[in-house]
Amino acid sequence: MSHVSIREYDAKKMLAHALSRYSDGRVAYDGRVALVTPHKDISACAVEHGWIMSERLAIKPDMVFGKRGKHGLILLKASFEEAKQWIQEKSNKAITVSNLSGTLTHFLIEPFIPHEAEYYVAIKGTREGDTIYFSEGGGVAIEDHWDRVIEMRIGILDDSSAQDIARKLPKGAHSELIAAFVNALFRFYVDYNFAFLEINPFTIVDDKIIPLDVVAKLDSTANFESGELWGNIEFPPSFGKNFLHEEEYIKSLDEKTGASLKLTVLNPQGRLWTLVAGGGASVIYADTISDAGYGKEMANYGEYSGNPSTEETYEYAKTVLGLMVKNPKKGKALIIGGGIANFTDVAQTFVGIIRAMREYAQKLGELDVRVYVRRGGPNYEEGLKNMKQLGKEIGVPMEVYGPELHMTEIVHKAIQNLP
């Protein structure tokens, strides 16, 4: 749940900023990329980037889906006018990719790079550590020749040096440059808290590494640690996803507040709904539900944090509850959880949640909803007392706990009591 895709444009801008530093100047990438959006056409991009008018171009959609070449969605060696016409033809046109349908709104523009050799490199995180994948035969057929891919596993506590990585790579032309690049890429991957990073392919021209196609996912829970490195990055929606009105509403609230309000509806028919305080807690609850084998019952994913006001918490809770009662299926569970807050006034945020629950009391009762609460932090005793009183007042079964209960235990309690 915490691994979020980013645009190729952003990944390449990050690479351009970091590669020279992580390779002690041995590897440099100029990061000549531009992004066409609904609010910025190719002509506006050309004003900022003169090379768009003077060089041959490569253009492709930048909307976090793959196989663009196989779907005829890459234009190569194009002039400015050819690129402009192609983008106009493709923009806002409905297409289907891997059974997902959507419209094209964002396009990546780069200089066209004539080349011969294509290489593959990827880094993927697991619970045990990270794995680096490398092949001298990159490109669209990499999956058909996976037996040629070298794997280098690096444990969480391993301190792999550039020499360690170089020893595992094949020797040949540009081997020192490639080793320096892969080592710098791994340092970049770790410091920026990527969950997945794939460059397929990259090439070498005039002794310079050039990434031609990049796929990247960040660990969104690491924003507190790496957010400054990421900059003002946008996490785009998955291609083909149409936002619900309720999701759009919470997004609009989030944009207006200094707090954080996030909501994604996973399964409107699901029986496990959550009102979770904190991004880290939301990941823990989602993982716990999935690990218990109830991932398909998880209705929503999101969080409220950053000490939101009572009104903001009320609007957030009201929106989630409204979604919950839309489906007449009975026997749902609502988990109101979180860790132990440092600054957020628990009682104050609960005022907003309690107000929303009062409004939906009748529906909650009709649908046999059971509520499970676990919270700690400033004024949590008062907040829990008010929650218990609410349960008695509206007649909805409610179990209320403080920090004495492990934060994931209410997930198991909720699952055990599902009909």
Coordinates of C-alpha atoms in Angstrom, one line a residue:
M1 CA 0.0 0.0 0.0
S2 CA 2.9 2.4 0.7
H3 CA 4.6 1.8 -2.7
V4 CA 3.5 4.6 -5.1
S5 CA 4.4 5.0 -8.7
I6 CA 5.9 8.3 -9.9
R7 CA 6.1 9.8 -13.3
E8 CA 9.2 9.0 -15.5
Y9 CA 9.7 12.8 -15.7
D10 CA 10.2 13.1 -12.0
A11 CA 12.4 10.0 -11.7
K12 CA 14.7 11.4 -14.4
K13 CA 14.8 14.8 -12.8
M14 CA 15.9 13.1 -9.6
L15 CA 18.5 11.1 -11.4
A16 CA 19.9 14.2 -13.0
H17 CA 20.2 15.9 -9.7
A18 CA 21.8 13.0 -7.8
L19 CA 23.9 10.8 -10.1
S20 CA 27.0 13.0 -10.2
R21 CA 27.0 13.4 -6.4
Y22 CA 26.6 9.7 -5.7
S23 CA 29.3 8.8 -8.2
D24 CA 31.8 11.4 -7.2
G25 CA 31.5 13.0 -10.6
R26 CA 32.1 9.8 -12.6
V27 CA 28.6 9.6 -13.9
A28 CA 26.5 12.5 -15.0
Y29 CA 23.1 12.8 -16.7
D30 CA 21.9 16.1 -18.0
G31 CA 18.2 15.4 -17.4
R32 CA 16.9 17.1 -20.5
V33 CA 13.2 16.2 -20.1
A34 CA 10.0 18.2 -20.4
L35 CA 6.4 17.3 -19.4
V36 CA 3.3 18.2 -21.4
T37 CA 0.2 18.5 -19.2
P38 CA -3.3 19.7 -19.6
H39 CA -2.1 23.1 -18.4
K40 CA 1.2 23.2 -20.4
D41 CA 1.4 22.4 -24.1
I42 CA 4.6 21.6 -26.1
S43 CA 4.9 25.2 -27.2
A44 CA 5.1 26.4 -23.6
C45 CA 7.7 23.6 -22.9
A46 CA 9.7 24.8 -25.9
V47 CA 10.0 28.3 -24.4
E48 CA 11.7 26.8 -21.3
H49 CA 13.7 24.2 -23.2
G50 CA 15.2 25.4 -26.4
W51 CA 16.4 22.0 -27.5
I52 CA 12.7 21.0 -28.2
M53 CA 12.8 23.3 -31.2
S54 CA 16.3 22.4 -32.4
E55 CA 16.6 18.7 -31.9
R56 CA 14.9 15.5 -33.0
L57 CA 12.6 14.3 -30.2
A58 CA 11.3 11.2 -28.4
I59 CA 7.7 11.5 -27.0
K60 CA 5.6 9.1 -25.0
P61 CA 2.8 9.2 -22.5
D62 CA 3.9 9.6 -18.9
M63 CA 1.0 8.1 -16.9
V64 CA 2.6 5.3 -14.9
F65 CA 1.7 2.4 -17.2
G66 CA 4.1 0.2 -19.2
K67 CA 4.4 -1.5 -22.6
R68 CA 4.0 1.9 -24.3
G69 CA 6.1 0.8 -27.3
K70 CA 4.0 -2.4 -27.8
H71 CA 0.9 -0.2 -27.9
G72 CA 2.2 2.2 -30.4
L73 CA 2.5 5.0 -27.9
I74 CA 6.1 6.1 -28.5
L75 CA 7.1 8.6 -31.3
L76 CA 10.8 8.7 -32.2
K77 CA 13.0 11.0 -34.2
A78 CA 10.3 13.6 -34.5
S79 CA 10.5 17.2 -35.4
F80 CA 8.8 19.8 -33.2
E81 CA 5.9 20.0 -35.6
E82 CA 5.6 16.2 -35.8
A83 CA 5.7 15.9 -32.0
K84 CA 3.1 18.7 -31.6
Q85 CA 0.7 17.0 -34.1
W86 CA 1.2 13.6 -32.5
I87 CA 0.5 14.9 -29.0
Q88 CA -2.6 16.7 -30.2
E89 CA -3.9 13.5 -31.8
K90 CA -3.3 11.4 -28.7
S91 CA -4.4 13.9 -26.1
N92 CA -7.6 13.1 -24.2
K93 CA -8.1 10.1 -26.5
A94 CA -9.5 7.0 -24.8
I95 CA -7.2 4.0 -25.0
T96 CA -7.1 0.6 -23.4
V97 CA -3.8 -0.8 -21.9
S98 CA -3.8 -4.1 -20.1
N99 CA -7.6 -4.1 -19.8
L100 CA -7.4 -0.6 -18.2
S101 CA -9.1 2.3 -20.1
G102 CA -8.3 5.9 -19.7
T103 CA -7.4 9.1 -21.5
L104 CA -3.9 10.4 -22.2
T105 CA -3.1 13.8 -20.5
H106 CA 0.6 13.8 -19.8
F107 CA 3.5 13.3 -22.2
L108 CA 7.2 13.1 -21.7
I109 CA 9.5 14.9 -24.2
E110 CA 13.2 14.1 -24.5
P111 CA 16.0 14.5 -27.1
F112 CA 16.0 11.4 -29.5
I113 CA 19.2 9.4 -28.8
P114 CA 20.6 7.3 -31.6
H115 CA 22.3 4.3 -30.0
E116 CA 23.3 0.7 -30.5
A117 CA 23.9 -1.1 -27.1
E118 CA 21.0 -1.3 -24.6
Y119 CA 21.5 -2.4 -21.0
Y120 CA 19.1 -3.3 -18.2
V121 CA 19.3 -2.4 -14.5
A122 CA 16.7 -2.6 -11.7
I123 CA 16.6 -2.5 -7.9
K124 CA 13.8 -4.1 -5.9
G125 CA 13.2 -4.0 -2.2
T126 CA 12.1 -7.0 -0.1
R127 CA 11.7 -7.7 3.6
E128 CA 15.2 -9.2 3.6
G129 CA 17.0 -6.4 1.8
D130 CA 17.4 -5.3 -1.8
T131 CA 18.2 -7.1 -5.1
I132 CA 20.1 -5.5 -8.0
Y133 CA 19.3 -6.9 -11.4
F134 CA 21.6 -6.3 -14.4
S135 CA 21.8 -7.4 -18.0
E136 CA 23.9 -6.4 -21.0
G137 CA 20.8 -7.1 -23.1
G138 CA 18.1 -4.6 -22.2
G139 CA 15.1 -3.5 -24.0
V140 CA 11.5 -4.8 -24.7
A141 CA 12.6 -8.4 -24.8
I142 CA 14.2 -8.5 -21.4
E143 CA 11.5 -10.8 -20.0
D144 CA 12.2 -13.3 -22.7
H145 CA 15.9 -13.4 -21.8
W146 CA 15.7 -13.3 -18.0
D147 CA 18.2 -16.2 -17.8
R148 CA 20.9 -13.6 -18.9
V149 CA 20.1 -11.3 -15.9
I150 CA 22.6 -11.2 -13.1
E151 CA 21.1 -10.9 -9.6
M152 CA 23.0 -9.3 -6.7
R153 CA 21.3 -9.6 -3.3
I154 CA 22.2 -7.0 -0.6
G155 CA 21.0 -7.7 2.9
I156 CA 19.6 -4.9 5.1
L157 CA 22.7 -4.8 7.2
D158 CA 25.2 -5.3 4.4
D159 CA 27.6 -2.5 3.5
S160 CA 28.2 -3.2 -0.1
S161 CA 30.9 -1.0 -1.7
A162 CA 31.5 0.0 -5.3
Q163 CA 34.1 -2.7 -5.5
D164 CA 31.7 -5.4 -4.3
I165 CA 29.2 -4.4 -7.0
A166 CA 31.9 -4.1 -9.7
R167 CA 33.2 -7.6 -9.0
K168 CA 29.7 -9.1 -9.7
L169 CA 29.2 -7.3 -13.0
P170 CA 30.4 -8.7 -16.3
K171 CA 33.7 -7.4 -17.6
G172 CA 33.9 -5.7 -21.0
A173 CA 33.6 -2.4 -22.7
H174 CA 32.5 0.4 -20.4
S175 CA 32.6 -2.0 -17.4
E176 CA 34.1 0.6 -15.0
L177 CA 31.6 3.2 -16.1
I178 CA 28.7 0.8 -15.7
A179 CA 30.0 -0.3 -12.2
A180 CA 30.2 3.3 -11.1
F181 CA 26.7 3.9 -12.4
V182 CA 25.1 0.9 -10.7
N183 CA 26.8 1.7 -7.4
A184 CA 25.6 5.4 -7.6
L185 CA 22.2 4.2 -8.6
F186 CA 22.0 1.9 -5.5
R187 CA 23.0 4.7 -3.2
F188 CA 20.4 7.0 -4.9
Y189 CA 17.8 4.3 -4.5
V190 CA 18.5 3.9 -0.7
D191 CA 18.8 7.5 0.2
Y192 CA 15.6 8.5 -1.7
N193 CA 13.7 5.6 -0.3
F194 CA 12.7 4.0 -3.5
A195 CA 10.8 0.7 -3.3
F196 CA 11.4 -0.2 -7.0
L197 CA 13.6 1.4 -9.6
E198 CA 14.0 0.0 -13.2
I199 CA 15.9 1.5 -16.1
N200 CA 15.2 -0.4 -19.2
P201 CA 17.1 0.3 -21.2
F202 CA 19.9 2.6 -20.6
T203 CA 22.6 3.2 -23.2
I204 CA 26.1 4.7 -23.4
V205 CA 27.0 7.5 -25.8
D206 CA 30.3 9.3 -25.8
D207 CA 31.2 7.7 -22.5
K208 CA 28.0 9.0 -20.9
I209 CA 25.2 7.0 -19.3
I210 CA 21.7 7.9 -20.7
P211 CA 18.6 6.4 -19.2
L212 CA 16.1 5.9 -21.9
D213 CA 13.1 4.4 -20.0
V214 CA 12.6 4.6 -16.2
V215 CA 10.0 3.0 -14.0
A216 CA 10.0 4.0 -10.3
K217 CA 8.1 3.6 -7.1
L218 CA 8.7 5.4 -3.9
D219 CA 7.9 4.3 -0.3
S220 CA 5.4 7.0 0.5
T221 CA 5.7 6.4 4.3
A222 CA 9.3 7.7 4.1
N223 CA 8.1 11.2 3.2
F224 CA 9.3 12.5 6.7
E225 CA 12.8 11.2 5.9
S226 CA 13.2 11.8 2.2
G227 CA 10.5 14.4 1.4
E228 CA 13.1 17.2 0.9
L229 CA 15.0 15.1 -1.6
W230 CA 11.7 14.3 -3.5
G231 CA 10.8 18.0 -3.8
N232 CA 7.3 19.0 -4.8
I233 CA 6.5 15.7 -6.4
E234 CA 3.1 14.6 -7.6
F235 CA 1.9 11.0 -7.0
P236 CA -0.3 10.4 -10.0
P237 CA -3.3 8.1 -9.9
S238 CA -3.1 4.7 -11.5
F239 CA -4.0 4.8 -15.2
G240 CA -7.6 4.0 -15.8
K241 CA -8.7 4.9 -12.3
N242 CA -11.7 7.2 -12.1
F243 CA -11.9 9.1 -8.8
L244 CA -15.1 8.9 -6.9
H245 CA -16.7 12.2 -5.9
E246 CA -15.9 11.4 -2.3
E247 CA -12.2 10.9 -3.1
E248 CA -12.1 14.2 -5.0
Y249 CA -13.7 15.9 -2.1
I250 CA -11.1 14.7 0.4
K251 CA -8.4 15.6 -2.1
S252 CA -9.8 19.2 -2.3
L253 CA -9.8 19.4 1.5
D254 CA -6.3 18.1 1.7
E255 CA -5.1 20.8 -0.7
K256 CA -6.6 23.6 1.5
T257 CA -5.3 22.5 4.9
G258 CA -1.9 22.2 6.6
A259 CA -3.0 18.8 7.9
S260 CA -3.0 15.6 5.9
L261 CA -6.3 14.1 4.6
K262 CA -6.1 11.1 2.3
L263 CA -8.7 8.7 1.0
T264 CA -8.7 5.9 -1.5
V265 CA -11.7 3.6 -2.0
L266 CA -10.4 0.1 -2.7
N267 CA -13.6 -2.0 -2.5
P268 CA -17.0 -0.2 -1.9
Q269 CA -18.5 -3.6 -1.1
G270 CA -15.8 -4.4 1.5
R271 CA -16.8 -5.1 5.1
L272 CA -13.7 -3.6 6.8
W273 CA -13.6 0.2 6.9
T274 CA -11.0 2.4 8.6
L275 CA -10.6 5.8 10.1
V276 CA -6.9 5.9 10.8
A277 CA -4.8 8.6 12.3
G278 CA -1.3 8.8 10.7
G279 CA 0.3 7.6 7.5
G280 CA 2.4 5.0 9.1
A281 CA -0.5 3.6 11.0
S282 CA -2.6 3.4 7.9
V283 CA 0.1 1.2 6.3
I284 CA 0.3 -1.0 9.4
Y285 CA -3.4 -1.5 9.5
A286 CA -3.6 -2.2 5.7
D287 CA -0.7 -4.7 6.0
T288 CA -2.3 -6.4 9.0
I289 CA -5.7 -6.8 7.2
S290 CA -3.9 -8.2 4.1
D291 CA -1.7 -10.6 6.2
A292 CA -4.8 -12.0 7.9
G293 CA -6.2 -12.9 4.5
Y294 CA -8.9 -10.2 4.4
G295 CA -7.4 -7.9 1.8
K296 CA -10.4 -8.3 -0.5
E297 CA -12.6 -7.1 2.4
M298 CA -10.6 -3.9 2.9
A299 CA -12.9 -1.1 1.7
N300 CA -10.7 2.0 2.0
Y301 CA -7.2 3.2 2.6
G302 CA -6.2 6.6 3.9
E303 CA -5.4 8.7 6.9
Y304 CA -5.9 11.9 8.7
S305 CA -2.9 13.5 10.5
G306 CA -1.0 16.7 11.2
N307 CA -3.5 17.8 13.9
P308 CA -6.5 18.5 11.7
S309 CA -9.2 20.7 13.0
T310 CA -12.4 19.4 14.5
E311 CA -14.3 20.5 11.3
E312 CA -11.8 18.8 9.0
T313 CA -12.0 15.6 11.0
Y314 CA -15.8 15.7 10.9
E315 CA -15.8 16.2 7.1
Y316 CA -13.3 13.3 6.7
A317 CA -15.3 10.9 9.0
K318 CA -18.6 11.9 7.4
T319 CA -17.3 11.1 4.0
V320 CA -16.0 7.7 5.0
L321 CA -19.2 6.8 6.8
G322 CA -21.3 8.0 3.9
L323 CA -19.4 5.6 1.6
M324 CA -19.7 2.8 4.2
V325 CA -23.5 2.9 4.4
K326 CA -24.1 3.2 0.7
N327 CA -23.9 -0.5 0.3
P328 CA -26.8 -2.2 2.1
K329 CA -24.7 -5.3 2.9
K330 CA -24.9 -6.0 6.7
G331 CA -22.2 -7.0 9.1
K332 CA -19.5 -4.4 8.6
A333 CA -16.7 -3.3 10.9
L334 CA -15.3 0.2 11.4
I335 CA -11.8 0.5 12.8
I336 CA -11.0 3.8 14.3
G337 CA -7.3 3.4 15.0
G338 CA -3.9 4.9 15.3
G339 CA -0.6 4.9 17.2
I340 CA 0.2 7.1 20.1
A341 CA 0.0 10.7 19.0
N342 CA 2.8 13.2 19.8
F343 CA 1.0 16.5 19.2
T344 CA -2.5 15.7 17.9
D345 CA -5.2 16.3 20.5
V346 CA -7.0 13.0 20.4
A347 CA -10.1 14.2 22.2
Q348 CA -10.5 17.1 19.8
T349 CA -10.2 15.0 16.7
F350 CA -12.7 12.5 18.2
V351 CA -15.2 15.4 18.6
G352 CA -15.4 15.5 14.8
I353 CA -15.7 11.7 14.4
I354 CA -18.4 11.5 17.1
R355 CA -20.4 14.2 15.4
A356 CA -20.3 12.3 12.1
M357 CA -21.2 9.1 13.8
R358 CA -24.2 10.7 15.5
E359 CA -25.5 11.7 12.0
Y360 CA -25.1 8.2 10.7
A361 CA -26.2 6.4 13.9
Q362 CA -29.5 5.0 12.4
K363 CA -27.8 3.6 9.3
L364 CA -24.9 2.1 11.3
G365 CA -27.5 0.3 13.5
E366 CA -29.5 -0.9 10.5
L367 CA -26.4 -2.4 8.8
D368 CA -25.1 -4.1 12.0
V369 CA -21.9 -2.2 12.1
R370 CA -19.5 -2.9 14.9
V371 CA -16.9 -0.3 15.9
Y372 CA -13.4 -0.9 17.2
V373 CA -11.4 2.0 18.7
R374 CA -7.7 2.1 19.7
R375 CA -5.8 5.4 20.3
G376 CA -3.3 7.0 22.5
G377 CA -1.7 10.5 22.8
P378 CA -2.6 13.9 24.3
N379 CA -6.1 13.9 25.9
Y380 CA -6.7 10.3 24.8
E381 CA -8.5 9.4 28.1
E382 CA -11.1 12.0 27.5
G383 CA -11.5 11.0 23.8
L384 CA -12.0 7.3 24.7
K385 CA -14.5 8.2 27.4
N386 CA -16.5 10.2 24.9
M387 CA -16.4 7.3 22.4
K388 CA -17.7 4.9 25.0
Q389 CA -20.5 7.3 25.9
L390 CA -21.3 7.6 22.2
G391 CA -21.6 3.8 21.8
K392 CA -24.2 3.7 24.7
E393 CA -26.0 6.7 23.3
I394 CA -26.5 5.5 19.7
G395 CA -26.7 1.8 20.5
V396 CA -23.9 0.7 18.2
P397 CA -21.7 -2.1 19.5
M398 CA -18.3 -0.5 20.3
E399 CA -15.1 -1.7 21.8
V400 CA -12.8 1.1 23.0
Y401 CA -9.1 0.7 23.9
G402 CA -6.1 2.9 24.8
P403 CA -2.4 2.3 24.3
E404 CA -2.6 -0.8 26.6
L405 CA -3.8 -2.7 23.5
H406 CA -1.4 -3.3 20.7
M407 CA -2.4 -1.1 17.8
T408 CA -3.1 -4.0 15.4
E409 CA -5.0 -6.1 17.9
I410 CA -8.3 -4.3 17.0
V411 CA -7.9 -5.6 13.5
H412 CA -8.0 -9.1 14.7
K413 CA -10.9 -8.3 17.0
A414 CA -12.8 -6.8 14.0
I415 CA -12.1 -9.8 11.8
Q416 CA -13.1 -12.3 14.4
N417 CA -16.5 -10.7 14.8
L418 CA -17.3 -10.5 11.1
P419 CA -20.4 -12.6 10.3

